[in-house]
């Protein structure tokens, strides 16, 4: 038996890549298939510049490695996690297929080697900054480079974390929900490159770098189970908004981009003073008010905090509260006046309400 | 000389009226004529329900009164204030004209009597809740009732406080800026009555009931003098927005109503976590960031508060700061990441940046 030279035994092939965070402006929320991660609606995001936010991943393979291993942000994690396994399995399958199709550009059978993966984020993990999107996009991209796999890879990234498919492209990216059961048509594609809209800027206001108490997967399941509006949004609202958003981006129309991003159920304005005036529709009033009262709780006398038209109390879901995540500010708002559009000036007939008395001077009570 | 009966000598004619507050959704900001109060742009507002917010005014006249007098919120004020005098003079002129035109429905020559006026608000005065609008609308309406004047009165109310002309009508009201030098065509008119959009609700978040440090008149003058964008807004943006807003109201289209009301220079979104992501355009970045840093100041180390793309510091005007009016919240935001759209995943060539060492294990620094 021929003895392998020392350096051949230990040869390690490694590759390092970075991948970006993306922030959706039309959100993905709700799955139609949990295993393949197929969404109930298309979505659209902006890929952020990696100079500020990125995942870096090194993947190495070697005949000498005994098992697949992964380190995330300096700590070894369980490689057997199902979504991680989906990505590894799929990329090895593609590498094998490529080899059997006659492509010999990869000179080692690296898909048969064990792989070590090491990944770090330069931003808070799991605080709702799409760390899993950047993470899985980086994993898939790095493995594809290591294994010599090319072509459409957003479908593989999607199986790690849904929104990861959008981090496979720069600029403005849509994730088409697709229709097929196998998810082959549920892929990301670039709408415009990052160079298209030079003036667009992004600020992230980090209020907490803590790991969020409810993960997105659990949050989505709760929403699918409890919200009758979610299906309506997915089926009736999102298709039109996707089209409008793509047009807004193509035309660099910030007003339309902003409106579609916020798609507000309330509108606010200030009238040359510090008090916010909120316009909303009756059906959103109770929940919005409860959110305001949750985060700006009455300081002393709860009964006097809400003046004007009564609003029925509602219970906020834990998901909604945790997704807002700010600490309550008891001094933020002194009180709230609840009102609606009304008529113009009018005459007061009741003499007891007149402000001047029979002597033509202000009544004592005025 | 015939002795007047006692009750005749002391006869007082009085009338009491209420008038509403209005909150503009397309703002009036800037005058082309300070004396007649003629605006540089048209505006549009929602009149709020008087069940929650109103001014009540009683006006009385009597041959026995020695002078015009006015009490506001329980305190006698100077009746010689020029804008008050404009309204009084104009209404007396209209009453005289009506009398000389042959209308004798007013059986006393009340326009020649001295008038006592007493007015109260049931909401904070001068805190940016349009108290002067409700106040002057109520004054003009009440005096018109006392003096038997009918017809278009928003032009008179406008001479007391510009936006008061809009409080002369209920529901959704536009103030046409007009073109004439005498201001006769600078009047309010109802777009739709309050009954037209039954679902619309309004919340006022009262953060301060203090008198604001800079009044609207001074604020507008500063803006007209210092802002090159104000004229552009008035000339180029407002006409189209007025048309769009009128359509939004006529169609009860809340999405359009909300977008036009906020006309945001920034758009925000949350990505399943507590950290706000803000999209804006480069030209608005510096000022927006300064506003954020003014009200969410860095807790300890200012240098680390803003990460990512540098943004030049700018100085905020006192008007802008006072118009926001909230107290700074040092713990509100931990830090800010400034970034922009960027490219997709990429390969890292520099081996010093690889995360796995030659042994296939994480480097100590990773």
Coordinates of C-alpha atoms in Angstrom, one line a residue, chain A residues 60-362:
Chain A
X60 CA -13.1 23.8 4.4
X61 CA -13.1 20.2 3.3
X62 CA -10.5 17.6 3.8
X63 CA -10.1 13.8 3.6
X64 CA -8.7 14.1 7.1
X65 CA -11.9 15.6 8.6
X66 CA -13.9 12.9 10.6
X67 CA -17.2 14.6 10.6
X68 CA -19.1 17.7 9.5
X69 CA -18.8 20.5 12.1
X70 CA -20.0 24.1 12.4
X71 CA -19.0 27.1 14.6
X72 CA -21.3 30.1 14.7
X73 CA -20.0 33.3 16.2
X74 CA -17.2 31.4 18.0
X75 CA -19.3 28.6 19.4
X76 CA -19.6 25.1 18.0
X77 CA -23.3 24.3 17.2
X78 CA -25.2 21.2 16.3
X79 CA -24.6 20.3 12.6
X80 CA -27.5 18.0 12.6
X81 CA -30.1 20.8 12.7
X82 CA -32.6 19.9 10.0
X83 CA -32.3 23.2 8.0
X84 CA -28.5 23.1 8.0
X85 CA -28.7 19.4 6.8
X86 CA -31.1 20.4 4.0
X87 CA -28.6 22.9 2.6
X88 CA -25.6 20.5 3.0
X89 CA -27.4 17.6 1.4
X90 CA -28.7 19.7 -1.5
X91 CA -25.3 21.2 -2.3
X92 CA -23.6 17.8 -2.2
X93 CA -26.3 16.4 -4.4
X94 CA -25.7 19.3 -6.9
X95 CA -22.0 18.8 -6.8
X96 CA -22.3 15.1 -7.4
X97 CA -24.7 15.7 -10.3
X98 CA -22.3 18.2 -11.8
X99 CA -19.5 15.7 -11.5
X100 CA -21.6 12.9 -13.1
X101 CA -22.7 15.3 -15.8
X102 CA -19.0 15.3 -16.9
X103 CA -17.7 18.5 -15.4
X104 CA -14.3 17.9 -14.0
X105 CA -13.3 21.4 -13.1
X106 CA -13.3 20.4 -9.4
X107 CA -10.4 18.2 -9.1
X108 CA -11.2 16.7 -5.8
X109 CA -14.3 14.8 -4.9
X110 CA -14.9 17.3 -2.3
X111 CA -18.6 16.5 -2.0
X112 CA -17.6 13.2 -0.4
X113 CA -15.3 14.9 2.2
X114 CA -16.5 16.1 5.5
X115 CA -16.8 19.8 5.9
X116 CA -15.9 22.3 8.6
X117 CA -17.9 25.6 8.6
X118 CA -17.1 28.7 10.6
X119 CA -19.3 31.7 10.4
X120 CA -19.4 35.1 12.1
X121 CA -21.7 38.1 11.9
X122 CA -20.5 41.6 12.5
X123 CA -23.9 42.7 13.9
X124 CA -26.4 41.5 16.6
X125 CA -27.6 38.0 16.0
X126 CA -31.3 37.1 16.1
X127 CA -32.5 40.6 17.1
X128 CA -34.6 40.8 14.0
X129 CA -31.8 42.0 11.7
X130 CA -32.1 39.1 9.3
X131 CA -29.1 37.4 10.7
X132 CA -30.4 34.0 9.5
X133 CA -30.9 35.4 6.0
X134 CA -27.3 36.5 5.7
X135 CA -26.1 33.4 7.5
X136 CA -27.8 30.9 5.3
X137 CA -27.0 32.9 2.1
X138 CA -23.4 32.9 3.1
X139 CA -23.4 29.2 4.0
X140 CA -24.9 28.3 0.7
X141 CA -22.7 30.6 -1.4
X142 CA -19.5 29.5 0.4
X143 CA -20.4 25.8 0.1
X144 CA -21.2 26.3 -3.6
X145 CA -17.7 27.8 -4.1
X146 CA -16.1 25.0 -2.2
X147 CA -18.0 22.3 -4.0
X148 CA -17.8 23.9 -7.4
X149 CA -21.6 24.2 -7.8
X150 CA -22.9 27.0 -10.0
X151 CA -26.3 28.3 -11.2
X152 CA -29.5 29.1 -9.3
X153 CA -28.8 28.8 -5.6
X154 CA -31.4 30.9 -4.0
X155 CA -33.7 27.9 -3.9
X156 CA -31.1 26.1 -1.7
X157 CA -30.7 29.1 0.5
X158 CA -34.5 29.4 0.9
X159 CA -34.4 25.9 2.5
X160 CA -32.1 27.2 5.2
X161 CA -34.1 30.3 6.0
X162 CA -36.8 31.6 3.7
X163 CA -35.6 35.2 3.4
X164 CA -32.0 33.9 2.9
X165 CA -32.9 33.4 -0.8
X166 CA -33.1 37.2 -1.2
X167 CA -29.6 37.7 0.3
X168 CA -28.2 35.8 -2.7
X169 CA -28.5 39.0 -4.8
X170 CA -27.5 42.6 -4.4
X171 CA -29.7 45.6 -4.7
X172 CA -33.4 45.2 -5.0
X173 CA -34.6 41.6 -4.9
X174 CA -37.9 39.9 -5.2
X175 CA -38.7 36.4 -3.9
X176 CA -41.4 35.0 -6.2
X177 CA -43.6 32.7 -4.0
X178 CA -43.9 30.2 -6.8
X179 CA -46.7 27.7 -7.4
X180 CA -45.0 24.2 -7.6
X181 CA -45.2 21.8 -4.8
X182 CA -41.5 21.0 -5.0
X183 CA -40.6 24.7 -4.6
X184 CA -38.4 24.8 -7.7
X185 CA -40.1 28.0 -8.8
X186 CA -39.9 29.7 -5.4
X187 CA -36.7 31.6 -6.1
X188 CA -35.2 35.1 -5.7
X189 CA -34.4 37.4 -8.6
X190 CA -32.8 40.8 -8.8
X191 CA -35.2 43.6 -9.7
X192 CA -32.5 46.3 -9.9
X193 CA -28.8 46.3 -9.0
X194 CA -27.6 48.4 -6.0
X195 CA -26.1 50.9 -8.4
X196 CA -29.6 51.7 -9.8
X197 CA -30.8 54.0 -7.0
X198 CA -27.7 55.9 -5.8
X199 CA -29.5 58.2 -3.4
X200 CA -31.2 55.6 -1.3
X201 CA -29.9 55.4 2.3
X202 CA -30.7 53.1 5.2
X203 CA -30.4 53.7 8.9
X204 CA -30.9 51.0 11.5
X205 CA -31.8 52.2 14.9
X206 CA -30.6 49.5 17.2
X207 CA -32.8 49.7 20.4
X208 CA -31.8 46.2 21.5
X209 CA -29.2 43.7 20.6
X210 CA -30.8 41.0 22.7
X211 CA -32.0 37.7 21.2
X212 CA -35.7 38.1 20.6
X213 CA -38.0 36.1 22.9
X214 CA -40.2 34.7 20.0
X215 CA -38.4 33.5 16.9
X216 CA -39.8 34.3 13.4
X217 CA -40.8 30.7 12.8
X218 CA -43.0 30.5 15.9
X219 CA -44.3 34.0 15.3
X220 CA -45.4 33.1 11.7
X221 CA -47.1 29.9 12.8
X222 CA -49.1 31.9 15.4
X223 CA -50.1 34.4 12.8
X224 CA -51.1 31.8 10.3
X225 CA -53.2 30.1 13.0
X226 CA -54.8 33.1 14.5
X227 CA -55.0 35.9 11.9
X228 CA -57.9 35.7 9.4
X229 CA -56.4 38.8 7.8
X230 CA -53.1 37.1 6.9
X231 CA -54.6 35.0 4.0
X232 CA -56.4 38.1 2.7
X233 CA -53.1 40.0 2.7
X234 CA -51.3 37.3 0.9
X235 CA -53.9 36.6 -1.7
X236 CA -55.5 39.9 -2.3
X237 CA -53.0 42.7 -1.3
X238 CA -49.5 41.5 -1.9
X239 CA -49.7 40.8 -5.7
X240 CA -50.7 44.4 -6.4
X241 CA -48.2 45.8 -4.0
X242 CA -45.3 43.8 -5.5
X243 CA -46.1 45.3 -8.8
X244 CA -46.4 48.8 -7.4
X245 CA -43.1 48.4 -5.4
X246 CA -41.2 47.1 -8.5
X247 CA -42.4 50.2 -10.4
X248 CA -41.5 52.5 -7.6
X249 CA -37.9 51.1 -7.5
X250 CA -37.5 51.1 -11.2
X251 CA -38.5 54.8 -11.2
X252 CA -36.6 55.7 -8.1
X253 CA -39.9 57.1 -6.7
X254 CA -39.3 57.5 -3.0
X255 CA -42.9 58.7 -2.2
X256 CA -44.3 55.5 -3.6
X257 CA -41.5 53.4 -2.1
X258 CA -42.1 54.9 1.3
X259 CA -45.9 54.5 1.2
X260 CA -45.7 50.9 0.1
X261 CA -43.0 50.1 2.7
X262 CA -45.0 51.5 5.6
X263 CA -48.5 50.7 4.2
X264 CA -49.7 52.4 7.3
X265 CA -53.0 51.7 9.1
X266 CA -52.4 55.0 10.8
X267 CA -51.1 58.4 9.6
X268 CA -49.6 61.0 11.8
X269 CA -49.1 64.7 11.6
X270 CA -48.0 67.5 13.9
X271 CA -49.7 70.9 13.9
X272 CA -46.9 73.3 14.8
X273 CA -46.7 71.9 18.3
X274 CA -45.4 68.8 20.0
X275 CA -48.6 66.8 20.2
X276 CA -49.0 64.1 17.5
X277 CA -52.3 63.9 15.7
X278 CA -53.1 60.4 14.5
X279 CA -55.6 59.6 11.8
X280 CA -56.8 56.0 11.5
X281 CA -59.9 54.0 10.6
X282 CA -62.4 52.7 13.1
X283 CA -61.4 49.1 12.6
X284 CA -57.8 49.8 13.6
X285 CA -58.5 52.1 16.5
X286 CA -58.8 49.6 19.4
X287 CA -55.6 47.8 18.6
X288 CA -53.6 50.9 17.8
X289 CA -54.7 52.6 21.0
X290 CA -53.8 49.5 23.0
X291 CA -50.3 49.5 21.5
X292 CA -49.9 53.2 22.4
X293 CA -51.1 52.5 26.0
X294 CA -48.9 49.5 26.3
X295 CA -45.8 51.5 25.5
X296 CA -46.9 54.9 26.9
X297 CA -48.8 53.7 30.0
X298 CA -50.9 56.1 32.0
X299 CA -48.7 57.6 34.8
X300 CA -51.3 57.8 37.6
X301 CA -55.0 57.9 36.9
X302 CA -55.8 55.4 34.1
X303 CA -59.4 56.6 33.8
X304 CA -58.3 60.1 32.8
X305 CA -55.7 59.0 30.3
X306 CA -58.1 58.4 27.4
X307 CA -60.5 61.3 26.9
X308 CA -63.3 61.7 24.3
X309 CA -64.8 58.8 22.3
X310 CA -64.6 55.6 24.2
X311 CA -62.5 52.8 22.7
X312 CA -63.0 49.1 23.7
X313 CA -59.9 47.5 25.3
X314 CA -58.4 44.7 23.3
X315 CA -55.7 42.2 24.2
X316 CA -52.4 42.5 22.3
X317 CA -50.7 39.3 21.2
X318 CA -47.3 38.6 22.8
X319 CA -45.9 38.5 19.2
X320 CA -47.0 42.0 18.5
X321 CA -45.7 43.3 21.9
X322 CA -42.3 41.6 21.5
X323 CA -42.0 42.7 17.8
X324 CA -42.3 46.3 19.0
X325 CA -39.9 45.5 21.8
X326 CA -39.4 49.0 23.3
X327 CA -39.6 49.6 27.0
X328 CA -42.7 51.3 28.2
X329 CA -42.3 55.1 28.7
X330 CA -44.6 56.2 31.5
X331 CA -43.9 59.9 30.9
X332 CA -44.1 59.8 27.1
X333 CA -47.7 60.9 26.7
X334 CA -49.8 62.9 29.2
X335 CA -53.2 61.9 27.9
X336 CA -55.0 61.0 24.7
X337 CA -58.0 62.6 23.1
X338 CA -60.1 60.3 20.9
X339 CA -62.2 62.1 18.4
X340 CA -63.5 62.1 14.8
X341 CA -64.4 64.5 12.0
X342 CA -67.2 66.9 13.1
X343 CA -69.4 69.8 12.0
X344 CA -68.6 73.5 11.8
X345 CA -69.5 76.3 14.2
X346 CA -72.9 76.2 15.8
X347 CA -75.1 78.3 18.0
X348 CA -75.6 77.3 21.7
X349 CA -79.2 77.7 22.8
X350 CA -78.9 76.7 26.4
X351 CA -78.5 80.0 28.4
X352 CA -76.8 78.2 31.2
X353 CA -73.9 77.6 28.8
X354 CA -73.5 81.3 28.0
X355 CA -70.2 82.7 29.3
X356 CA -71.4 86.3 29.9
X357 CA -73.8 86.9 32.7
X358 CA -76.8 89.4 32.7
X359 CA -74.3 92.2 33.7
X360 CA -72.4 91.6 30.5
X361 CA -69.3 90.4 32.4
X362 CA -67.9 86.8 32.6

